[in-house]
Short mmCIF file of C-alpha atoms and ligand atoms in Angstrom, two decimals:
data_model
loop_
_atom_site.label_atom_id
_atom_site.label_comp_id
_atom_site.label_asym_id
_atom_site.label_seq_id
_atom_site.Cartn_x
_atom_site.Cartn_y
_atom_site.Cartn_z
CA MET A 4 99.01 43.12 155.76
CA ARG A 5 99.41 45.62 153.02
CA ARG A 6 99.17 45.25 149.32
CA LEU A 7 99.06 48.90 148.42
CA LEU A 8 99.90 50.63 145.17
CA VAL A 9 102.28 52.81 147.13
CA ALA A 10 104.47 49.82 147.92
CA ALA A 11 104.87 49.07 144.22
CA GLY A 12 105.46 52.78 143.56
CA VAL A 13 108.24 52.94 146.12
CA THR A 14 109.93 49.88 144.62
CA ALA A 15 109.69 51.33 141.12
CA LEU A 16 111.19 54.61 142.30
CA ALA A 17 113.99 52.84 144.13
CA LEU A 18 114.83 50.88 141.00
CA ALA A 19 114.65 53.94 138.76
CA GLY A 20 116.92 55.89 141.07
CA THR A 21 119.57 53.20 141.30
CA ALA A 22 122.09 52.77 138.51
CA ALA A 23 123.15 49.23 139.42
CA PRO A 24 120.79 46.58 140.78
CA ALA A 25 123.01 46.54 143.89
CA ALA A 26 121.10 46.88 147.14
CA ALA A 27 120.32 50.49 148.04
CA ALA A 28 121.71 51.74 151.32
CA PRO A 29 119.26 51.24 154.18
CA ALA A 30 117.09 54.34 154.48
CA PRO A 31 114.39 55.70 156.80
CA GLY A 32 111.01 54.11 156.09
CA GLY A 33 109.30 57.49 156.02
CA ALA A 34 106.46 59.16 157.89
CA GLY A 35 103.62 58.25 155.55
CA LEU A 36 102.08 55.95 152.97
CA GLY A 37 101.18 58.51 150.35
CA ASP A 38 97.55 58.98 151.37
CA ARG A 39 96.39 62.02 149.41
CA TYR A 40 94.40 63.46 152.29
CA PHE A 41 96.63 62.41 155.18
CA PRO A 42 100.18 62.02 153.82
CA ASP A 43 101.69 61.26 157.24
CA TYR A 44 99.13 58.64 158.34
CA GLY A 45 100.64 55.19 158.28
CA ASN A 46 104.33 54.75 157.65
CA GLY A 47 106.64 53.46 154.97
CA GLY A 48 108.96 50.48 154.94
CA TYR A 49 107.10 47.77 156.80
CA ASP A 50 103.89 45.81 156.85
CA VAL A 51 102.18 44.76 160.10
CA SER A 52 100.55 41.35 160.49
CA HIS A 53 99.60 41.41 164.20
CA TYR A 54 99.19 43.72 167.20
CA ASP A 55 99.32 42.37 170.72
CA ILE A 56 98.16 45.18 172.98
CA ARG A 57 98.48 44.56 176.71
CA LEU A 58 97.40 47.43 178.95
CA ARG A 59 96.38 48.49 182.41
CA TYR A 60 93.90 51.35 182.83
CA TYR A 61 93.26 53.48 185.92
CA PRO A 62 89.83 55.08 185.30
CA GLY A 63 90.14 57.58 188.18
CA GLU A 64 93.25 59.18 186.70
CA ASP A 65 92.70 58.26 183.04
CA ARG A 66 96.09 56.62 183.18
CA LEU A 67 97.08 53.97 180.65
CA THR A 68 100.21 51.85 180.96
CA GLY A 69 101.36 48.82 179.05
CA THR A 70 103.09 47.22 176.13
CA THR A 71 102.23 46.73 172.49
CA THR A 72 104.03 44.03 170.54
CA ILE A 73 103.91 44.44 166.77
CA LEU A 74 104.72 41.65 164.31
CA ALA A 75 105.77 43.10 160.98
CA THR A 76 107.88 42.54 157.88
CA ALA A 77 110.28 45.08 156.45
CA THR A 78 109.29 46.02 152.89
CA SER A 79 112.57 47.83 152.20
CA ASP A 80 116.05 48.07 153.72
CA LEU A 81 115.55 50.22 156.78
CA SER A 82 117.88 52.37 158.86
CA SER A 83 114.86 53.62 160.83
CA PHE A 84 111.08 53.50 160.65
CA ASP A 85 108.13 55.40 162.11
CA LEU A 86 105.23 54.36 164.28
CA ASP A 87 102.19 56.59 164.72
CA PHE A 88 101.92 57.22 168.48
CA ILE A 89 101.58 60.04 171.01
CA LEU A 90 101.68 58.54 174.53
CA ASP A 91 104.92 58.60 176.54
CA THR A 92 107.22 55.88 175.26
CA GLU A 93 109.51 54.29 177.83
CA SER A 94 111.35 51.77 175.69
CA VAL A 95 111.36 50.17 172.26
CA LEU A 96 112.85 46.82 171.35
CA VAL A 97 113.31 45.68 167.76
CA ASN A 98 114.04 41.99 167.44
CA ASN A 99 114.93 41.88 171.13
CA ARG A 100 117.52 44.64 170.96
CA PRO A 101 116.99 48.09 172.49
CA ALA A 102 116.22 50.66 169.80
CA GLY A 103 116.46 54.42 169.77
CA PHE A 104 113.24 56.39 169.56
CA ALA A 105 112.17 60.01 169.28
CA ARG A 106 108.87 61.85 168.94
CA GLN A 107 108.61 63.84 165.74
CA GLY A 108 105.96 66.19 164.43
CA ASP A 109 102.29 65.76 165.24
CA HIS A 110 102.09 62.02 165.92
CA GLU A 111 105.23 60.25 164.73
CA LEU A 112 107.57 58.09 166.80
CA VAL A 113 110.80 57.50 164.88
CA VAL A 114 112.43 54.20 165.83
CA THR A 115 116.09 53.54 165.07
CA PRO A 116 116.96 49.87 165.50
CA SER A 117 120.47 49.00 166.66
CA ARG A 118 120.96 47.00 163.45
CA THR A 119 119.56 47.95 160.08
CA LEU A 120 116.72 45.82 158.74
CA SER A 121 116.69 44.27 155.33
CA GLU A 122 113.73 43.95 152.98
CA GLY A 123 111.72 40.87 153.83
CA GLN A 124 113.10 40.60 157.36
CA ALA A 125 110.70 39.78 160.18
CA MET A 126 110.36 42.51 162.79
CA THR A 127 109.17 42.12 166.36
CA ILE A 128 108.64 45.56 167.83
CA VAL A 129 107.93 45.87 171.56
CA VAL A 130 106.89 49.32 172.77
CA GLN A 131 106.45 49.99 176.47
CA TYR A 132 104.57 53.15 177.39
CA SER A 133 102.30 55.07 179.70
CA GLY A 134 100.34 58.28 179.71
CA VAL A 135 97.10 60.13 180.28
CA PRO A 136 95.47 59.94 176.84
CA SER A 137 92.91 62.68 177.49
CA THR A 138 95.77 65.18 177.87
CA LYS A 139 97.23 64.44 174.43
CA VAL A 140 96.34 66.57 171.43
CA ALA A 141 97.15 65.56 167.86
CA ALA A 142 95.56 66.41 164.51
CA GLY A 143 94.19 69.39 166.46
CA TYR A 144 92.07 67.46 168.95
CA THR A 145 91.81 64.63 171.46
CA ALA A 146 90.12 61.54 170.04
CA TRP A 147 90.26 59.59 173.33
CA ILE A 148 87.01 60.19 175.21
CA ARG A 149 86.88 60.13 178.99
CA THR A 150 83.48 59.11 180.34
CA PRO A 151 82.10 59.47 183.90
CA ASP A 152 83.10 55.87 184.67
CA GLY A 153 85.85 55.08 182.17
CA ALA A 154 86.87 55.86 178.62
CA LEU A 155 86.16 55.26 174.94
CA ALA A 156 88.68 54.71 172.17
CA VAL A 157 86.26 55.22 169.28
CA GLY A 158 87.14 57.55 166.40
CA GLU A 159 87.77 57.93 162.69
CA PRO A 160 90.15 58.44 161.07
CA GLU A 161 92.24 59.20 164.17
CA GLU A 162 92.09 57.05 167.31
CA ALA A 163 94.91 54.51 167.57
CA TRP A 164 97.55 57.13 168.47
CA TRP A 165 95.95 57.61 171.89
CA TRP A 166 96.26 53.98 172.94
CA PHE A 167 98.65 51.91 170.86
CA PRO A 168 101.58 52.48 168.47
CA SER A 169 100.73 51.41 164.93
CA ASN A 170 101.04 51.73 161.21
CA ASP A 171 97.89 53.80 161.27
CA HIS A 172 96.32 53.47 157.86
CA PRO A 173 93.47 51.21 156.64
CA SER A 174 95.73 49.87 153.88
CA ASP A 175 97.77 47.97 156.50
CA LYS A 176 95.33 45.70 158.31
CA ALA A 177 96.36 43.15 160.94
CA THR A 178 94.93 40.76 163.47
CA PHE A 179 94.63 41.97 167.07
CA ASP A 180 94.86 40.67 170.61
CA VAL A 181 93.81 43.28 173.14
CA SER A 182 94.00 42.74 176.86
CA VAL A 183 93.27 45.38 179.48
CA ALA A 184 93.45 45.13 183.25
CA VAL A 185 91.00 47.36 185.12
CA PRO A 186 89.85 47.63 188.74
CA ASP A 187 87.47 44.80 189.70
CA GLY A 188 83.88 45.62 188.71
CA VAL A 189 84.85 47.64 185.62
CA GLU A 190 84.05 46.18 182.19
CA VAL A 191 86.25 46.31 179.08
CA ILE A 192 84.75 45.76 175.63
CA SER A 193 86.78 45.58 172.43
CA ASN A 194 86.47 43.79 169.07
CA GLY A 195 85.92 40.17 168.16
CA VAL A 196 85.69 37.35 170.63
CA GLN A 197 86.88 36.73 174.17
CA PRO A 198 89.51 33.98 173.81
CA ARG A 199 89.31 33.52 177.56
CA ASN A 200 87.26 34.77 180.45
CA PRO A 201 88.49 37.73 182.48
CA THR A 202 91.14 36.71 185.00
CA GLN A 203 91.96 37.98 188.45
CA GLU A 204 95.21 39.93 188.34
CA LEU A 205 96.73 40.85 191.69
CA LEU A 206 94.41 42.13 194.36
CA GLY A 207 91.61 44.25 192.98
CA TRP A 208 92.38 44.01 189.27
CA THR A 209 90.62 42.09 186.53
CA ARG A 210 92.19 41.49 183.11
CA TRP A 211 89.94 41.25 180.02
CA TYR A 212 90.93 39.56 176.75
CA TRP A 213 89.64 40.26 173.23
CA ARG A 214 90.73 38.97 169.85
CA SER A 215 90.14 40.03 166.23
CA ALA A 216 91.10 37.00 164.19
CA GLN A 217 90.41 38.63 160.83
CA PRO A 218 92.49 41.52 159.50
CA GLN A 219 91.32 44.79 161.03
CA ALA A 220 92.13 48.41 160.22
CA THR A 221 93.80 50.29 163.08
CA TYR A 222 91.00 52.88 163.35
CA LEU A 223 88.44 50.11 163.82
CA ALA A 224 90.13 48.76 166.95
CA SER A 225 88.11 50.06 169.89
CA LEU A 226 87.92 50.14 173.64
CA ALA A 227 84.92 50.82 175.85
CA ILE A 228 85.88 50.84 179.51
CA GLY A 229 83.38 51.53 182.28
CA GLN A 230 80.15 50.23 183.77
CA TYR A 231 78.37 48.14 181.16
CA ASP A 232 75.67 45.50 181.17
CA ILE A 233 76.91 42.81 178.78
CA THR A 234 74.47 40.50 176.98
CA ARG A 235 75.51 37.34 175.18
CA ASP A 236 73.78 35.25 172.56
CA VAL A 237 74.62 33.05 169.58
CA THR A 238 73.16 33.45 166.07
CA PRO A 239 71.44 30.50 164.38
CA ASP A 240 74.72 30.17 162.44
CA GLY A 241 76.70 29.82 165.66
CA ILE A 242 78.28 33.30 165.67
CA PRO A 243 78.67 34.80 169.15
CA VAL A 244 76.80 38.06 169.72
CA ILE A 245 78.12 40.24 172.52
CA ASN A 246 76.39 43.55 173.25
CA ALA A 247 77.14 46.07 175.97
CA TYR A 248 74.97 48.86 177.39
CA SER A 249 76.31 51.62 179.57
CA THR A 250 74.56 51.29 182.92
CA SER A 251 74.14 55.08 182.96
CA LEU A 252 71.57 55.07 180.14
CA PRO A 253 68.30 56.55 181.48
CA PRO A 254 65.60 53.83 181.62
CA ALA A 255 63.59 55.53 178.86
CA TYR A 256 66.25 55.08 176.27
CA ASP A 257 67.99 52.07 177.70
CA ALA A 258 64.88 50.22 176.44
CA ALA A 259 65.08 51.92 173.04
CA ALA A 260 68.79 51.07 172.78
CA ARG A 261 68.12 47.41 173.53
CA ALA A 262 65.15 47.32 171.14
CA SER A 263 67.63 48.39 168.45
CA VAL A 264 70.96 46.72 169.23
CA GLU A 265 69.34 43.40 170.20
CA ARG A 266 68.14 43.21 166.57
CA THR A 267 71.72 43.08 165.28
CA ALA A 268 71.64 39.37 164.36
CA GLU A 269 68.34 39.78 162.47
CA ILE A 270 69.61 42.84 160.60
CA VAL A 271 72.94 41.17 159.83
CA ALA A 272 71.13 38.08 158.52
CA TRP A 273 69.16 40.28 156.11
CA GLU A 274 72.30 42.17 155.08
CA SER A 275 74.06 38.85 154.48
CA SER A 276 71.29 37.92 152.06
CA VAL A 277 72.05 41.11 150.11
CA PHE A 278 75.84 41.56 150.45
CA GLY A 279 77.10 38.00 150.93
CA PRO A 280 78.33 36.03 153.95
CA TRP A 281 79.07 37.83 157.24
CA PRO A 282 82.84 38.35 157.12
CA PHE A 283 83.71 38.13 160.82
CA GLU A 284 83.85 35.84 163.83
CA ALA A 285 81.50 37.74 166.10
CA GLN A 286 78.75 40.37 166.17
CA GLY A 287 77.43 42.92 168.60
CA GLY A 288 77.20 46.55 169.61
CA VAL A 289 78.18 48.89 172.42
CA VAL A 290 76.00 51.79 173.60
CA ALA A 291 78.06 54.56 175.19
CA PRO A 292 77.11 56.58 178.26
CA PRO A 293 74.92 59.60 177.43
CA ASP A 294 76.70 62.77 176.24
CA THR A 295 80.06 61.11 175.66
CA LEU A 296 80.30 59.75 172.12
CA GLY A 297 78.85 62.09 169.49
CA PHE A 298 78.44 59.59 166.64
CA ALA A 299 78.32 55.89 165.85
CA LEU A 300 81.31 53.98 164.52
CA GLU A 301 81.52 50.67 162.69
CA ASN A 302 84.21 49.14 164.93
CA GLN A 303 84.96 45.70 163.54
CA THR A 304 82.45 43.06 164.69
CA ARG A 305 81.03 45.44 167.31
CA PRO A 306 80.01 49.02 166.45
CA ASN A 307 79.90 51.69 169.13
CA TYR A 308 76.76 53.84 169.29
CA SER A 309 76.13 57.26 170.76
CA ALA A 310 73.27 56.98 173.26
CA ALA A 311 71.68 59.91 171.42
CA PHE A 312 70.65 57.61 168.55
CA PHE A 313 68.10 56.02 170.88
CA ARG A 314 66.85 59.08 172.75
CA ALA A 315 63.66 59.33 170.73
CA GLY A 316 62.96 55.60 170.51
CA ALA A 317 64.31 52.52 168.82
CA ASN A 318 66.47 53.18 165.76
CA PRO A 319 67.12 50.17 163.56
CA TYR A 320 68.59 52.40 160.82
CA VAL A 321 71.78 53.08 162.73
CA ILE A 322 72.16 49.34 163.34
CA VAL A 323 71.67 48.74 159.60
CA HIS A 324 74.22 51.44 158.75
CA GLU A 325 77.02 50.41 161.12
CA ASN A 326 76.63 46.73 160.30
CA ALA A 327 76.59 47.39 156.54
CA HIS A 328 80.00 48.93 157.17
CA GLN A 329 81.23 45.51 158.28
CA TRP A 330 81.19 44.62 154.58
CA PHE A 331 81.86 48.14 153.25
CA GLY A 332 84.65 49.69 155.27
CA ASP A 333 85.72 46.88 157.56
CA ALA A 334 86.04 43.76 155.36
CA VAL A 335 86.78 45.91 152.30
CA SER A 336 88.73 48.94 153.53
CA VAL A 337 89.54 52.19 151.80
CA GLY A 338 92.99 52.19 150.20
CA GLN A 339 92.95 55.98 150.39
CA TRP A 340 90.82 58.08 152.74
CA ARG A 341 89.66 59.96 149.64
CA ASP A 342 87.62 56.83 148.78
CA ILE A 343 85.46 57.25 151.91
CA TRP A 344 82.24 57.15 149.83
CA LEU A 345 82.97 53.40 149.39
CA ASN A 346 82.18 53.18 153.10
CA GLU A 347 79.56 55.84 153.74
CA GLY A 348 77.69 55.82 150.43
CA PHE A 349 77.27 52.06 150.58
CA SER A 350 76.18 51.96 154.24
CA SER A 351 73.72 54.77 153.59
CA TYR A 352 72.33 52.83 150.64
CA ALA A 353 71.85 49.85 152.95
CA GLU A 354 69.52 52.10 154.98
CA TRP A 355 67.53 52.85 151.81
CA LEU A 356 67.20 49.12 151.13
CA TRP A 357 66.05 48.53 154.70
CA SER A 358 63.49 51.33 154.40
CA GLU A 359 62.07 49.74 151.26
CA LYS A 360 61.97 46.31 152.89
CA GLN A 361 60.13 47.78 155.89
CA GLY A 362 57.57 49.57 153.70
CA GLU A 363 58.77 52.92 155.04
CA GLY A 364 59.68 54.49 151.71
CA THR A 365 61.06 52.93 148.54
CA THR A 366 64.58 53.56 147.28
CA ASP A 367 63.05 55.51 144.38
CA GLU A 368 61.12 57.69 146.80
CA ILE A 369 64.23 58.37 148.89
CA PHE A 370 66.22 59.26 145.78
CA ASP A 371 63.50 61.59 144.48
CA TYR A 372 63.15 63.24 147.86
CA LEU A 373 66.88 63.92 148.26
CA TYR A 374 67.29 64.99 144.64
CA ALA A 375 64.55 67.58 145.11
CA ALA A 376 65.29 68.62 148.68
CA GLU A 377 69.07 68.95 148.93
CA PRO A 378 70.12 72.61 148.85
CA ALA A 379 72.52 74.02 146.24
CA GLN A 380 75.43 73.87 148.71
CA PHE A 381 75.03 70.07 148.98
CA TRP A 382 75.81 69.60 145.29
CA THR A 383 79.12 71.45 145.51
CA VAL A 384 80.83 68.59 147.37
CA PRO A 385 81.86 65.72 145.07
CA PRO A 386 81.52 62.52 147.14
CA GLY A 387 84.41 60.80 145.34
CA ASP A 388 86.83 63.54 146.37
CA PRO A 389 85.24 65.56 149.18
CA GLY A 390 88.51 66.91 150.63
CA ALA A 391 89.97 65.90 153.99
CA PRO A 392 87.93 68.42 156.04
CA ARG A 393 84.72 67.09 154.45
CA LEU A 394 85.40 63.37 154.92
CA PHE A 395 82.01 62.97 156.64
CA ASN A 396 80.12 65.60 154.69
CA GLY A 397 76.46 64.79 154.01
CA ALA A 398 77.25 64.47 150.30
CA VAL A 399 79.61 61.55 150.99
CA TYR A 400 76.68 59.73 152.58
CA ASP A 401 73.65 60.86 150.59
CA ARG A 402 75.10 61.64 147.17
CA GLY A 403 77.22 58.49 147.59
CA ALA A 404 74.01 56.48 148.07
CA MET A 405 72.33 58.36 145.22
CA THR A 406 75.25 57.39 142.99
CA LEU A 407 74.64 53.73 143.80
CA HIS A 408 70.93 54.10 143.13
CA ARG A 409 71.53 55.67 139.72
CA LEU A 410 74.07 52.97 138.96
CA ARG A 411 71.49 50.36 139.86
CA LYS A 412 68.99 52.00 137.49
CA LEU A 413 71.61 52.06 134.77
CA ILE A 414 72.89 48.49 134.97
CA GLY A 415 69.81 46.75 136.39
CA ASP A 416 69.19 44.90 139.65
CA ASP A 417 70.90 41.66 138.65
CA ASP A 418 74.19 43.27 137.72
CA PHE A 419 74.00 45.76 140.58
CA PHE A 420 73.63 43.20 143.36
CA THR A 421 76.12 40.88 141.66
CA LEU A 422 78.51 43.84 141.69
CA LEU A 423 78.06 44.47 145.43
CA ARG A 424 78.64 40.80 146.30
CA THR A 425 81.55 40.38 143.90
CA TRP A 426 83.17 43.54 145.26
CA VAL A 427 83.17 42.15 148.79
CA LYS A 428 84.20 38.68 147.75
CA ARG A 429 87.12 40.01 145.76
CA HIS A 430 88.48 42.55 148.25
CA ARG A 431 87.43 41.36 151.69
CA TYR A 432 90.22 41.39 154.31
CA ASP A 433 92.05 43.83 152.06
CA ASP A 434 91.69 47.40 150.84
CA ALA A 435 90.45 48.73 147.51
CA THR A 436 89.92 51.93 145.56
CA THR A 437 87.12 53.66 143.67
CA ALA A 438 88.97 53.01 140.41
CA ARG A 439 88.71 49.29 141.10
CA PHE A 440 85.01 49.59 141.88
CA ILE A 441 84.40 51.40 138.60
CA ALA A 442 86.42 48.78 136.71
CA LEU A 443 84.41 45.96 138.30
CA ALA A 444 81.12 47.73 137.56
CA GLU A 445 82.16 48.09 133.92
CA ASN A 446 83.28 44.49 133.79
CA ILE A 447 80.05 43.10 135.24
CA SER A 448 77.71 45.36 133.28
CA GLY A 449 79.68 45.38 130.02
CA ARG A 450 79.23 49.17 129.84
CA SER A 451 81.56 52.11 129.83
CA LEU A 452 80.76 53.95 133.06
CA ASP A 453 83.47 56.62 133.19
CA ASP A 454 81.10 59.46 132.32
CA PHE A 455 78.53 58.25 134.80
CA PHE A 456 80.97 58.14 137.72
CA GLN A 457 82.65 61.36 136.63
CA THR A 458 79.27 63.10 136.86
CA TRP A 459 78.07 61.54 140.09
CA LEU A 460 81.29 61.22 142.10
CA TYR A 461 83.66 63.87 140.87
CA THR A 462 81.67 66.83 139.53
CA PRO A 463 80.85 69.60 142.04
CA ALA A 464 77.44 70.21 140.52
CA LYS A 465 73.97 68.65 140.59
CA PRO A 466 73.85 65.87 137.99
CA ALA A 467 71.09 66.28 135.41
CA LEU A 468 68.92 63.17 135.41
CA ALA A 469 68.20 63.43 131.69
CA ALA A 470 71.92 63.44 130.98
CA ALA A 471 72.41 60.38 133.17
CA ALA A 472 69.64 58.61 131.26
CA ARG A 473 71.25 59.51 127.92
CA SER A 474 74.59 58.07 128.92
CA ALA A 475 72.69 54.90 129.82
CA ALA A 476 71.54 54.50 126.23
N1 LIG B 510 81.94 56.08 160.00
C1 LIG B 510 81.02 56.70 160.92
C2 LIG B 510 79.65 56.37 160.40
O1 LIG B 510 79.15 55.32 160.60
C3 LIG B 510 81.20 58.17 161.03
C4 LIG B 510 82.23 58.60 161.96
C5 LIG B 510 82.18 60.08 162.10
N2 LIG B 510 83.29 60.48 162.87
C6 LIG B 510 83.33 61.62 163.50
N3 LIG B 510 84.39 61.89 164.20
N4 LIG B 510 82.32 62.42 163.47
O2 LIG B 510 79.06 57.09 159.64
ZN1 ZN B 511 78.92 55.33 158.18
#
């Protein structure tokens, strides 16, 4: 499901380059979507509506086999198209006919259907494959994480390539069915709900089923395979809550992990009161085995957490942060990776709001502290355009949140919180850009905010507070 500027751009170019309105010859879809930071992430020429991922995983050998079926629509006349994928492809069918395929470059699989596809045509792409994901390197590393008792597919922005072929860009979201067969006694956790209970498959194998019924970005699809204790509950609003704790957490921080993740429904209820209705069909969290995952990720409906977050005791802030992403990042996705502050700045600001609500430091105090304490180097990274290698730089998080706090001071609480809720309401299940956020902020506040955002998001220098106050007047 893609409604990206790039699509319109491609059409305009095609028209401009064609003398007569006659149909252009079918052409390759292309290896990218025009993302400024990652030009070959995602692919041109089609739009995915659904992924059906059906796998078998052998934890002992880290071996993955299976089939992904992709439902898509051609957005131009295609002689070939790309998928983003690095495992070993055995066959590809397009609309039930065998297609040619070839690996190209870092992570592309070029598919040549036996018949060309025309704009608007439905595509059913069936890819059969196998491989040992932990042996595959792309974008300079291996995003698939092997754990002592299984594996984790949890990463950003790269992750899908190691387990399913896709149009790997947050501007093309789709619904997902994920099913994985594992040896009996192994658990599989993914996103959304379980449309059915695990089933016995042959002797010694259990198949798990998960479903994301709302559009989901490819990088937010996750797998946690291994030994997990799964807890189940239902929120007062009837939303299923499914949490999973690696059974290898030491008792000391197993308790701290539970004292954090089990508060998800409470934290989400508070966030809903600030950001608007919970956008998804389920909630939860997964705590990884110690020393495996090095971060937390806002996987849709069910974030994955490094065990390290809970080593020193309960940590509600990481629960607040990853669940704030469900609105900012998951429901409203970045149209370009450059806009990452729309995810990280907003989720960091949610932590400030939680701190104030808990009486642990007001948002003003946090702003003043960071403004005074951040070193000169911090101010050299503009959060609105940090550069691909600095996607997760501290400035994206902290200066992003500071930007929101200054905006709130400038336009007032009423307009500010109206802006956050309207933003989600308008763009949920889709993607959006910083330019659109600025336009909405101007629209709601009735102010010109170009200078403000230029200073806070795009200038590699410490904003002067007096200057910000002047532009407010
Ligand atoms: N979006 C994640 C968060 O909640 C950060 C992911 C960082 N990824 C990484 N590979 N370090 O902040
Ligand atoms: Zn984050």
